[in-house]
GROMACS .gro file of N, CA and C in nm:
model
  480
    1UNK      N    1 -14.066 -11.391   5.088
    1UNK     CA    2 -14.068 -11.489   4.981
    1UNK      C    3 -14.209 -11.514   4.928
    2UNK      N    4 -14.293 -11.466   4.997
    2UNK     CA    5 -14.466 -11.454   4.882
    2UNK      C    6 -14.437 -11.342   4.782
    3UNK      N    7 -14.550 -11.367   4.690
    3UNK     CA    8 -14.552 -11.310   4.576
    3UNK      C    9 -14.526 -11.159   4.571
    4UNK      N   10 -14.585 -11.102   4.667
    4UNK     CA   11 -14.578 -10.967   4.691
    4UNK      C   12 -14.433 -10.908   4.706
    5UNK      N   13 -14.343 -10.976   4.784
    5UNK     CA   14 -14.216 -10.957   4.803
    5UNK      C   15 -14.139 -11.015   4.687
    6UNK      N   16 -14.179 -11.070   4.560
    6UNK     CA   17 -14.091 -11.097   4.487
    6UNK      C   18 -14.125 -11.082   4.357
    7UNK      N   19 -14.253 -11.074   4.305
    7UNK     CA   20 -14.333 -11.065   4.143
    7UNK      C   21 -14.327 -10.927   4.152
    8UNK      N   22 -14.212 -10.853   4.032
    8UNK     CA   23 -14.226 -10.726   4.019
    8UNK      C   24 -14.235 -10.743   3.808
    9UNK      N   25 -14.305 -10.652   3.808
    9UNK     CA   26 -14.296 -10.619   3.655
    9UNK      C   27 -14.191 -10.609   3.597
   10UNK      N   28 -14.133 -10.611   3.472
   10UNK     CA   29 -14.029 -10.533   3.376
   10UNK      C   30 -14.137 -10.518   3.258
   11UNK      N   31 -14.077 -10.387   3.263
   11UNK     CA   32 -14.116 -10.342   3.144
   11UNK      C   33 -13.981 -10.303   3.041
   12UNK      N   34 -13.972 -10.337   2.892
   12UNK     CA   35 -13.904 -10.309   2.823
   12UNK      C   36 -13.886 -10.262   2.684
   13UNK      N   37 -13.791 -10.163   2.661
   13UNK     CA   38 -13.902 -10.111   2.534
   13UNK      C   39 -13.723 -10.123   2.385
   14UNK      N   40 -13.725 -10.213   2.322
   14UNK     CA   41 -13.610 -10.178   2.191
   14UNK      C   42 -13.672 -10.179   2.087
   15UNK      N   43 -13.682 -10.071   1.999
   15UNK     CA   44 -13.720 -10.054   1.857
   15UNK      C   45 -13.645 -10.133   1.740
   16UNK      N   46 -13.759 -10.210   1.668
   16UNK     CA   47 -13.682 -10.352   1.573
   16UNK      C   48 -13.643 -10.418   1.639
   17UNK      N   49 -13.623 -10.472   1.753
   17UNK     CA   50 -13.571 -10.565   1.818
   17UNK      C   51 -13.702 -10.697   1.921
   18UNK      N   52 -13.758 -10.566   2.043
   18UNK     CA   53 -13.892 -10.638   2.090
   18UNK      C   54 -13.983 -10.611   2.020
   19UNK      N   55 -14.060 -10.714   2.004
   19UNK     CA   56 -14.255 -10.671   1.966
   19UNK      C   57 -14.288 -10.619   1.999
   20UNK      N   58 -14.349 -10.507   1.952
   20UNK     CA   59 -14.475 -10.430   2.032
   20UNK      C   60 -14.561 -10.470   2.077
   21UNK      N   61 -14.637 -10.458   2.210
   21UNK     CA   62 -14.750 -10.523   2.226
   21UNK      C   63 -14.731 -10.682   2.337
   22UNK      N   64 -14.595 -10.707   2.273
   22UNK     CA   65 -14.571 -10.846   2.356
   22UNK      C   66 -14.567 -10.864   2.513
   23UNK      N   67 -14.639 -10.970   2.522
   23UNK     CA   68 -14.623 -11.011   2.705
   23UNK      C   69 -14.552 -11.149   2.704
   24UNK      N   70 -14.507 -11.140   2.817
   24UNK     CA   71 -14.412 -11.251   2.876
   24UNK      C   72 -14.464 -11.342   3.021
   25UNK      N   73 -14.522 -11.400   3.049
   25UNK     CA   74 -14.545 -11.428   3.170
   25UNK      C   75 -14.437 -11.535   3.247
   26UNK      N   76 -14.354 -11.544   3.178
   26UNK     CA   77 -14.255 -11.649   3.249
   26UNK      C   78 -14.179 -11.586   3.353
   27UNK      N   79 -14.104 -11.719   3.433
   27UNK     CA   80 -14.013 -11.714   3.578
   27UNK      C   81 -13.896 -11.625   3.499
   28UNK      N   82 -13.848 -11.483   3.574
   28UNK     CA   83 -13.740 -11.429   3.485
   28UNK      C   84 -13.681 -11.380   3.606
   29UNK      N   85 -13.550 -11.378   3.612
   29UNK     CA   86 -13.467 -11.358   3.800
   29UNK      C   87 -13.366 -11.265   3.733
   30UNK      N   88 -13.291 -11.185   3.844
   30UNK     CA   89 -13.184 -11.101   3.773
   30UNK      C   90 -13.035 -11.183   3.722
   31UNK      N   91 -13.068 -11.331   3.796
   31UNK     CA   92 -12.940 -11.393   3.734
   31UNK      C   93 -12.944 -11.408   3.590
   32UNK      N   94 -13.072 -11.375   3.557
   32UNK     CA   95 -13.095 -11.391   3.440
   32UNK      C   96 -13.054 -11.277   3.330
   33UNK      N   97 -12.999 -11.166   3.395
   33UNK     CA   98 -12.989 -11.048   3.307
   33UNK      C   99 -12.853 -11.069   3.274
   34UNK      N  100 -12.749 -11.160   3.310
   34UNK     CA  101 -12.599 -11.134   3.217
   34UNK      C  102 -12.639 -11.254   3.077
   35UNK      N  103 -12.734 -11.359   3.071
   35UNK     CA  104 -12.696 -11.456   3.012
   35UNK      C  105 -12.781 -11.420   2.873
   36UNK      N  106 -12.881 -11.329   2.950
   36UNK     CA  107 -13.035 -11.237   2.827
   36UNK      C  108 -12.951 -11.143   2.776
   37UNK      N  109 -12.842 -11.070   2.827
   37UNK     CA  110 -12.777 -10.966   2.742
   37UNK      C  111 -12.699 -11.004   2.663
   38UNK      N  112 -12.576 -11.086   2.698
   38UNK     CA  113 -12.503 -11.183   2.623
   38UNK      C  114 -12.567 -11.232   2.454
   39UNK      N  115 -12.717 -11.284   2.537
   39UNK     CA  116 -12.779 -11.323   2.409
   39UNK      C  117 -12.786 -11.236   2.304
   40UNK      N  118 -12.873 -11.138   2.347
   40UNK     CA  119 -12.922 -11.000   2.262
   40UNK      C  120 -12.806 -10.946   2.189
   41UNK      N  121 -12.695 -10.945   2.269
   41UNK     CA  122 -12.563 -10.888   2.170
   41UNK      C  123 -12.452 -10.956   2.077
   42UNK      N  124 -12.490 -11.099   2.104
   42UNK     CA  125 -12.460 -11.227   2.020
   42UNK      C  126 -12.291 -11.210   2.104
   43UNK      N  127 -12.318 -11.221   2.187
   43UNK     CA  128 -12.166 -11.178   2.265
   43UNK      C  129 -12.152 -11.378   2.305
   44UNK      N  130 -12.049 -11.424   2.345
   44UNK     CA  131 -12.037 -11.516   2.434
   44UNK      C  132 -11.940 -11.529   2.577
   45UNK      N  133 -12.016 -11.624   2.663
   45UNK     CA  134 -11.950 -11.610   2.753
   45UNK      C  135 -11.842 -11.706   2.796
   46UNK      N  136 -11.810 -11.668   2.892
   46UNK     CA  137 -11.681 -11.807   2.965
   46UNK      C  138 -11.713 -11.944   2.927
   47UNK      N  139 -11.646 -12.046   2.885
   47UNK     CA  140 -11.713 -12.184   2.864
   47UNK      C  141 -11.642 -12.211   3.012
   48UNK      N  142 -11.542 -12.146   3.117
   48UNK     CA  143 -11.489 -12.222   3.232
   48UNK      C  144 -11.549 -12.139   3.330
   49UNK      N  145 -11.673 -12.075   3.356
   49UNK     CA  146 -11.755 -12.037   3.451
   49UNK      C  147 -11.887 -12.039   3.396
   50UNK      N  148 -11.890 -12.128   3.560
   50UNK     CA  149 -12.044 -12.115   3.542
   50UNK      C  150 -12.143 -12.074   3.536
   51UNK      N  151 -12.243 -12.003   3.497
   51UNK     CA  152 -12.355 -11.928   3.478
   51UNK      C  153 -12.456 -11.994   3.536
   52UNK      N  154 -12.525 -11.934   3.619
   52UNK     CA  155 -12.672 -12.001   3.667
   52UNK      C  156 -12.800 -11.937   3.582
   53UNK      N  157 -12.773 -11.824   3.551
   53UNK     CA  158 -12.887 -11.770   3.447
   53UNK      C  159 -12.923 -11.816   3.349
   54UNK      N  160 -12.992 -11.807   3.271
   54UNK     CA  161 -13.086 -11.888   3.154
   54UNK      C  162 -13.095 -11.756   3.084
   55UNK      N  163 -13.050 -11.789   2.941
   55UNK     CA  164 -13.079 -11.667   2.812
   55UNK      C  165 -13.176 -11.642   2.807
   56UNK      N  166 -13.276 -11.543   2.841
   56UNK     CA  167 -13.403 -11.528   2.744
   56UNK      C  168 -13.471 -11.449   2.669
   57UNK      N  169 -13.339 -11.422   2.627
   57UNK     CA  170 -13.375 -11.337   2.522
   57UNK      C  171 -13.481 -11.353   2.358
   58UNK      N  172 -13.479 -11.482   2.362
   58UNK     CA  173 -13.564 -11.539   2.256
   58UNK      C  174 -13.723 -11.484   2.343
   59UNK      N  175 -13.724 -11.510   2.407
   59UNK     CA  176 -13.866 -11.414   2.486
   59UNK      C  177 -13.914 -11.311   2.467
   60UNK      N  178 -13.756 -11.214   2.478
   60UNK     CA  179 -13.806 -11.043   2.419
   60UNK      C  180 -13.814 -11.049   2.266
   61UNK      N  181 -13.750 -11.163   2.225
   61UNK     CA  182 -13.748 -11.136   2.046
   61UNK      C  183 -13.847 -11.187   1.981
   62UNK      N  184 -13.950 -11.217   2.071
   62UNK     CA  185 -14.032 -11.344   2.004
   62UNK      C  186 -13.978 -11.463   1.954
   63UNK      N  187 -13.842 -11.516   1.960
   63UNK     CA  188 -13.802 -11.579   1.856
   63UNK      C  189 -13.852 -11.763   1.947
   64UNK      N  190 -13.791 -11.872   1.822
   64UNK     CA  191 -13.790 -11.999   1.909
   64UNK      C  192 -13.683 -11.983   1.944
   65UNK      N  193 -13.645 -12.039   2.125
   65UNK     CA  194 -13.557 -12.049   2.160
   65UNK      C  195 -13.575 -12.154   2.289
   66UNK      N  196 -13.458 -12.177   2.372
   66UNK     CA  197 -13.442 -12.278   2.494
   66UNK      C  198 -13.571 -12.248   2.561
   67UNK      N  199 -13.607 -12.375   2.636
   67UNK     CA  200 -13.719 -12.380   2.754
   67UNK      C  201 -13.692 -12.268   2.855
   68UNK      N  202 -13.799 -12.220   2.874
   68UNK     CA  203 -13.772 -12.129   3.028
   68UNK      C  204 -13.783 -12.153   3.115
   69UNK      N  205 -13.736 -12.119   3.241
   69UNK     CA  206 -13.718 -12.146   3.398
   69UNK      C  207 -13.837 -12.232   3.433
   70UNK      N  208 -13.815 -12.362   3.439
   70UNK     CA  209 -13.943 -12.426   3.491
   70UNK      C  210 -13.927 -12.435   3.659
   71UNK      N  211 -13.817 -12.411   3.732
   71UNK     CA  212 -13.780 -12.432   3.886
   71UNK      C  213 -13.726 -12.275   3.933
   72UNK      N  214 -13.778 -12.238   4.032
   72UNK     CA  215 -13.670 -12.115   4.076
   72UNK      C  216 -13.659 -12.125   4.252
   73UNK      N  217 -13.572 -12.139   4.278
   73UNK     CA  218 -13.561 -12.119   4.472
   73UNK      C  219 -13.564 -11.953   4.473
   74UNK      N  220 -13.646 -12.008   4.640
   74UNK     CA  221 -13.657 -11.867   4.748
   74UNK      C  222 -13.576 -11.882   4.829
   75UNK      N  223 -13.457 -11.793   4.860
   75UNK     CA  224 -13.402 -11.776   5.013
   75UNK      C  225 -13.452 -11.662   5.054
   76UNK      N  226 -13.443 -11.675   5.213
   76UNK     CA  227 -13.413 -11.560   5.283
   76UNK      C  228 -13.333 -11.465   5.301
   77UNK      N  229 -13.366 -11.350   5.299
   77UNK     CA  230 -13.244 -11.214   5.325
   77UNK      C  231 -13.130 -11.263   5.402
   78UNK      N  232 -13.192 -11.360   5.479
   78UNK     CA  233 -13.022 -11.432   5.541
   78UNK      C  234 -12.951 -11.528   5.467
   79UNK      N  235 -13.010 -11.567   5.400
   79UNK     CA  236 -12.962 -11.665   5.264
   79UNK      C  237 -13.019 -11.827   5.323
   80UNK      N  238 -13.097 -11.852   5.344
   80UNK     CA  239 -13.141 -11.960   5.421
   80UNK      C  240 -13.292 -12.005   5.336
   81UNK      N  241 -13.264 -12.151   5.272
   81UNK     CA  242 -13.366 -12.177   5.198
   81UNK      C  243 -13.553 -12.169   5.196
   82UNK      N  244 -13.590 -12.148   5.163
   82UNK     CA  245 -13.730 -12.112   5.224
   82UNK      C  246 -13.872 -12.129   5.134
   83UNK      N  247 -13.825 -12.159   4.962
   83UNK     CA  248 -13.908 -12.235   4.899
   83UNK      C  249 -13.862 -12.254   4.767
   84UNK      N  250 -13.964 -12.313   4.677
   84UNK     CA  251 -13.956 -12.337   4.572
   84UNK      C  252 -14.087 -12.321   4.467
   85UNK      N  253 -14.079 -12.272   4.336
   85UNK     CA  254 -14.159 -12.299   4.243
   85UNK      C  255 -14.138 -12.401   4.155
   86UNK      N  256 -14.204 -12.428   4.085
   86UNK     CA  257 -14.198 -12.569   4.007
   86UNK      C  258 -14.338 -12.513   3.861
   87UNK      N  259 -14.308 -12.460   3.804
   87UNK     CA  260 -14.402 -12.467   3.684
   87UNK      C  261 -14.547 -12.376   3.782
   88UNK      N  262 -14.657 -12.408   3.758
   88UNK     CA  263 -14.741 -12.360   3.828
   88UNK      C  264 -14.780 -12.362   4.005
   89UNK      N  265 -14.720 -12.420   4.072
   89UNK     CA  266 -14.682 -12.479   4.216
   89UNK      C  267 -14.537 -12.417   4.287
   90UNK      N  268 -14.564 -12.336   4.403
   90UNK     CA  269 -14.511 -12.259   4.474
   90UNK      C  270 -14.505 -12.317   4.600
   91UNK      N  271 -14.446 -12.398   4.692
   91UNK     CA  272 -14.384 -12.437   4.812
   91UNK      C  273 -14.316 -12.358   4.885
   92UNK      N  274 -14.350 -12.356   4.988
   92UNK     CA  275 -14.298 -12.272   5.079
   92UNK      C  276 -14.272 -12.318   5.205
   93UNK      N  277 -14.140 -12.304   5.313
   93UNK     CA  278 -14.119 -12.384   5.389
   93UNK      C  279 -14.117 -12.272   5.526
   94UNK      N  280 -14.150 -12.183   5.570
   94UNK     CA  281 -14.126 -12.092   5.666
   94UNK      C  282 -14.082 -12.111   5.796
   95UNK      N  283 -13.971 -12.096   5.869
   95UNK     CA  284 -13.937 -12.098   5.969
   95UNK      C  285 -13.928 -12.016   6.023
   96UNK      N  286 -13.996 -12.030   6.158
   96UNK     CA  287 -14.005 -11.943   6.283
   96UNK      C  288 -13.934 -11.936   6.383
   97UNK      N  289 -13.832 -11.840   6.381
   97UNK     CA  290 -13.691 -11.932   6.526
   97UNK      C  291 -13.787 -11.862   6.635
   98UNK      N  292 -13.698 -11.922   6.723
   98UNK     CA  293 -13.755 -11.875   6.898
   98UNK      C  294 -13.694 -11.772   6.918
   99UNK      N  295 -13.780 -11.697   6.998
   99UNK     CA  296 -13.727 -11.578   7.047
   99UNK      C  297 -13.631 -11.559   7.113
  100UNK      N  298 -13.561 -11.470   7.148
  100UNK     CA  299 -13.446 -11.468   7.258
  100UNK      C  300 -13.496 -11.501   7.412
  101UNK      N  301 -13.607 -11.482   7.433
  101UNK     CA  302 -13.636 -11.531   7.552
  101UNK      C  303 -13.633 -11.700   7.570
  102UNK      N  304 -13.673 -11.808   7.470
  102UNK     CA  305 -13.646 -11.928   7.513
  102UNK      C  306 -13.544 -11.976   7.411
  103UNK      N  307 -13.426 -11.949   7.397
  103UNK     CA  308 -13.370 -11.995   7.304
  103UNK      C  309 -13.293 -12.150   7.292
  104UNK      N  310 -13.381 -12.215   7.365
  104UNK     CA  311 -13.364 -12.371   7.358
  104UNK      C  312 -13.452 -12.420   7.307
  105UNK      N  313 -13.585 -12.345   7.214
  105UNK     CA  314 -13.722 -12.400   7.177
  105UNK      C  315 -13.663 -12.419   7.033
  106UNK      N  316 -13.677 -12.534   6.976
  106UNK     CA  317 -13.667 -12.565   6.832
  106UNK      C  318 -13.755 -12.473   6.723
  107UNK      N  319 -13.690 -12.455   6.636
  107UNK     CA  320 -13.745 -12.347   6.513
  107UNK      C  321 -13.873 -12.417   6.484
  108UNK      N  322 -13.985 -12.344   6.467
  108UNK     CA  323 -14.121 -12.403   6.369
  108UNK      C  324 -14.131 -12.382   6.246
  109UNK      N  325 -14.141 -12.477   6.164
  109UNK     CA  326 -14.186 -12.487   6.049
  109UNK      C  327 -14.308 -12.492   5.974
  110UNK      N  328 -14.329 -12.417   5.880
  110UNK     CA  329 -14.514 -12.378   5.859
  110UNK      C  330 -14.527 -12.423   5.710
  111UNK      N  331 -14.550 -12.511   5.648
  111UNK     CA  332 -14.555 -12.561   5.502
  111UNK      C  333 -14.661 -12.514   5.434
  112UNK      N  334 -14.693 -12.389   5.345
  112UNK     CA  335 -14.743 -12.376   5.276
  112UNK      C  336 -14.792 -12.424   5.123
  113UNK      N  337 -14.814 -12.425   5.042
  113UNK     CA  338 -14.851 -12.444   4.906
  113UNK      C  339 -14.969 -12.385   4.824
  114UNK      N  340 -14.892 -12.318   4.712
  114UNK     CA  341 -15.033 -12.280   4.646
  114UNK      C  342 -15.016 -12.291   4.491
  115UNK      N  343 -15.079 -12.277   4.450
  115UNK     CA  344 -15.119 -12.254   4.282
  115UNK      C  345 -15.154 -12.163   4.193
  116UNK      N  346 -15.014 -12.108   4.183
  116UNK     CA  347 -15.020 -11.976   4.146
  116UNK      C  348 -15.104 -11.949   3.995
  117UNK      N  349 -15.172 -12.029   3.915
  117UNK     CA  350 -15.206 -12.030   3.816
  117UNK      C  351 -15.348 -11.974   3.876
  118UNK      N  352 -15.392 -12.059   3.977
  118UNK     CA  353 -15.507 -12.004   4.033
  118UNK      C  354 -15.519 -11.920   4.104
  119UNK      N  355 -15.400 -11.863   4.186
  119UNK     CA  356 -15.409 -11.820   4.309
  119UNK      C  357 -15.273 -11.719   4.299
  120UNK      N  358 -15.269 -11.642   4.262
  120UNK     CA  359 -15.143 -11.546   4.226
  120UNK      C  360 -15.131 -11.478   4.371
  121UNK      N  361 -15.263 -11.431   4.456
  121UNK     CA  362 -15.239 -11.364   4.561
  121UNK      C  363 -15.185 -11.478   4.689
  122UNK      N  364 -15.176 -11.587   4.690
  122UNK     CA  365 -15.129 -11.681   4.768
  122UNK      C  366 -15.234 -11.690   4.856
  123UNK      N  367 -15.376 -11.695   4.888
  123UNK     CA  368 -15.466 -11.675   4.960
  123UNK      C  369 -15.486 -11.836   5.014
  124UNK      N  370 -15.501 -11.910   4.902
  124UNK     CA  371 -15.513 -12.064   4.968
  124UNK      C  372 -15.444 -12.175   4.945
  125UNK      N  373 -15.416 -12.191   5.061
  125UNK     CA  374 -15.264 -12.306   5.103
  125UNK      C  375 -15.360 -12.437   5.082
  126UNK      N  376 -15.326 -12.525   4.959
  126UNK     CA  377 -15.379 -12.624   4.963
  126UNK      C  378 -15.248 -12.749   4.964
  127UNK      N  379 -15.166 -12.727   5.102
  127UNK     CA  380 -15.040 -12.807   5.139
  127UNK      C  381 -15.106 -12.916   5.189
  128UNK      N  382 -15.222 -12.917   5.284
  128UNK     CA  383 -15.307 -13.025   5.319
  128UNK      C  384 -15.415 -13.133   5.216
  129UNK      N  385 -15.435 -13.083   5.106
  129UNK     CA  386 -15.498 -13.177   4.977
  129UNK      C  387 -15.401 -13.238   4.889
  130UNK      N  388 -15.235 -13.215   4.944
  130UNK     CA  389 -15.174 -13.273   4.830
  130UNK      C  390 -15.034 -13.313   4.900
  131UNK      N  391 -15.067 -13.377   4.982
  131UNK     CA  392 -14.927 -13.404   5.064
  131UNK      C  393 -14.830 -13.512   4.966
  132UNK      N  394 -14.812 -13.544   4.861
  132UNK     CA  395 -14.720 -13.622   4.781
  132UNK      C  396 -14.672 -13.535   4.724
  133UNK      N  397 -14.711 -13.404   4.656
  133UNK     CA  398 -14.669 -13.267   4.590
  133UNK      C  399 -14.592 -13.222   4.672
  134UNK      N  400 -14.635 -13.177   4.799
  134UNK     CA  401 -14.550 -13.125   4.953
  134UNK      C  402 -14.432 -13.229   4.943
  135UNK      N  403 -14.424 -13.349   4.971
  135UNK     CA  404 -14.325 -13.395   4.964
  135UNK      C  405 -14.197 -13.426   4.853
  136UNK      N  406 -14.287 -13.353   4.728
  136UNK     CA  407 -14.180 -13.404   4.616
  136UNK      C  408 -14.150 -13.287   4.558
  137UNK      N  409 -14.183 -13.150   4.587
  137UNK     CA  410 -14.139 -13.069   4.580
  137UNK      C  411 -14.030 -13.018   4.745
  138UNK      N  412 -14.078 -13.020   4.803
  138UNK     CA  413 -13.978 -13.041   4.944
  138UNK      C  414 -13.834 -13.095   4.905
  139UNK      N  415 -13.882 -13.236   4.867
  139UNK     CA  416 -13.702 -13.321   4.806
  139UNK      C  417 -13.674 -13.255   4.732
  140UNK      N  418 -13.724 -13.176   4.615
  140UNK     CA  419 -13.658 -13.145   4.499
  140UNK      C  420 -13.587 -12.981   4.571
  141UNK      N  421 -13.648 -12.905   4.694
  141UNK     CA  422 -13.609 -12.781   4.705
  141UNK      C  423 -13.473 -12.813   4.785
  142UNK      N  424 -13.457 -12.932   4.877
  142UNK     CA  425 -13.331 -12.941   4.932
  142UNK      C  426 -13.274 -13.011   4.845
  143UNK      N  427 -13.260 -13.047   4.717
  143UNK     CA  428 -13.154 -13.079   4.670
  143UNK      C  429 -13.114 -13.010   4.519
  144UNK      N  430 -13.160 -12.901   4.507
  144UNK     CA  431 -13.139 -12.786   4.467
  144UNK      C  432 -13.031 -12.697   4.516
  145UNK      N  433 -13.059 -12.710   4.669
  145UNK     CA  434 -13.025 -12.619   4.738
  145UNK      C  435 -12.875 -12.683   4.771
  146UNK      N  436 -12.902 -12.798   4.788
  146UNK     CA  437 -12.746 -12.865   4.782
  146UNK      C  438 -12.655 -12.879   4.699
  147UNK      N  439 -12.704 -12.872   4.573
  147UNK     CA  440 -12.632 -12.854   4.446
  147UNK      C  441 -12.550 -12.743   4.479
  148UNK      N  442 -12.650 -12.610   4.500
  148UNK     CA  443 -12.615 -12.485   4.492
  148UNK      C  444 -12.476 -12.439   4.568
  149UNK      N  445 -12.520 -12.492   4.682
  149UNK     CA  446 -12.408 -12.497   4.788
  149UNK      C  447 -12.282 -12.631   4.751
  150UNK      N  448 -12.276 -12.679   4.685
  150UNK     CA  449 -12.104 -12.766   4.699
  150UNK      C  450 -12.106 -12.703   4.582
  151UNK      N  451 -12.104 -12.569   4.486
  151UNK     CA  452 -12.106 -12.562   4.374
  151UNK      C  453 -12.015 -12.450   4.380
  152UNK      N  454 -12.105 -12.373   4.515
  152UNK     CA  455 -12.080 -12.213   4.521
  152UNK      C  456 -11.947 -12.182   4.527
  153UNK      N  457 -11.887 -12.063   4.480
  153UNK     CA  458 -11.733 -12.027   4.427
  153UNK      C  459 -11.708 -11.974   4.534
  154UNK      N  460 -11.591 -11.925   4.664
  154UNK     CA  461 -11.556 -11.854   4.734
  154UNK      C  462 -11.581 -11.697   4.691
  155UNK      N  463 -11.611 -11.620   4.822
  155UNK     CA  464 -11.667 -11.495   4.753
  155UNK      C  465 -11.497 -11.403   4.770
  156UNK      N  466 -11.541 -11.339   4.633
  156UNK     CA  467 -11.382 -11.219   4.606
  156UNK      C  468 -11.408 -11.133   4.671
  157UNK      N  469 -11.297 -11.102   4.726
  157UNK     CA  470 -11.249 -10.984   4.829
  157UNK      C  471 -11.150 -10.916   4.714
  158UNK      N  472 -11.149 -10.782   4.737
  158UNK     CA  473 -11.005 -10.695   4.690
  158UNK      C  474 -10.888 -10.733   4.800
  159UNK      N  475 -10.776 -10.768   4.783
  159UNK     CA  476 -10.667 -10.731   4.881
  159UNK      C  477 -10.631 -10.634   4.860
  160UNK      N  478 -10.633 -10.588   5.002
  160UNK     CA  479 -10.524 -10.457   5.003
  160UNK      C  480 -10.395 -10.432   4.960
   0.00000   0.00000   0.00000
């Protein structure tokens, strides 16, 4: 969930459609690719499912369009919450379970924070100069995360 494991480029190229030349620096996730295509093809979607993605296709078009992703959660490959961004401010909550050898030792928790405006490589955790930020991004990542979860749809199986 640091930058390295998750800031990958897109590059994209439509003639008459994107600018040449244009950069994008905004939060852009793959949930984001049914609601950006939708856009681009003036298609619409379900009004009785929910979409978590954000259009942004006004981004590739240059055009004015909706605000972009000002919040995005990190889980873990196990699906287990683990941080949050917020505009320029990246929280991070890391847990360390115990090994199989003492497995009655409570998980550790390691609270990071950085500023990615300044600090893109995540080099300095300034979680200790701003402990009201730590805490109000903290509330805001578990109740995100709770949303997410009484929200979530049962996952489809094929029957046989």
């Amino acid at each position: 969930t640091f930058e390295g494991g998750q800031r990958v480029p897109c590059v994209m190229w439509g003639p008459g459609r994107i600018p040449a030349g244009t950069e994008c620096h905004d939060v852009v996730a793959t949930i984001d690719m049914l609601p950006t295509i939708a856009g681009l093809t003036n298609s619409t979607l379900p009004a009785d499912h929910r979409i978590d993605g954000i259009d942004m296709s006004h981004k590739l078009l240059g055009t004015e369009g909706a605000a972009s992703r000002d919040e995005y959660l990190y889980y873990t490959s196990q699906g287990e919450i683990e941080g949050i961004r917020q505009g320029q401010w990246k929280l991070l909550a890391k847990v360390k379970r115990p090994n199989r050898n003492n497995p009655s030792a409570e998980p550790e928790t390691t609270i990071h924070l950085f500023d990615l405006d300044a600090d893109v490589g995540e080099k300095n955790d300034v979680s200790l100069e701003n402990p009201k930020l730590v805490a109000q991004l903290t509330k805001r990542m578990h109740e995100l995360d709770a949303e997410i979860t009484a929200q979530a749809r049962e996952a489809w199986f094929k029957k046989p």
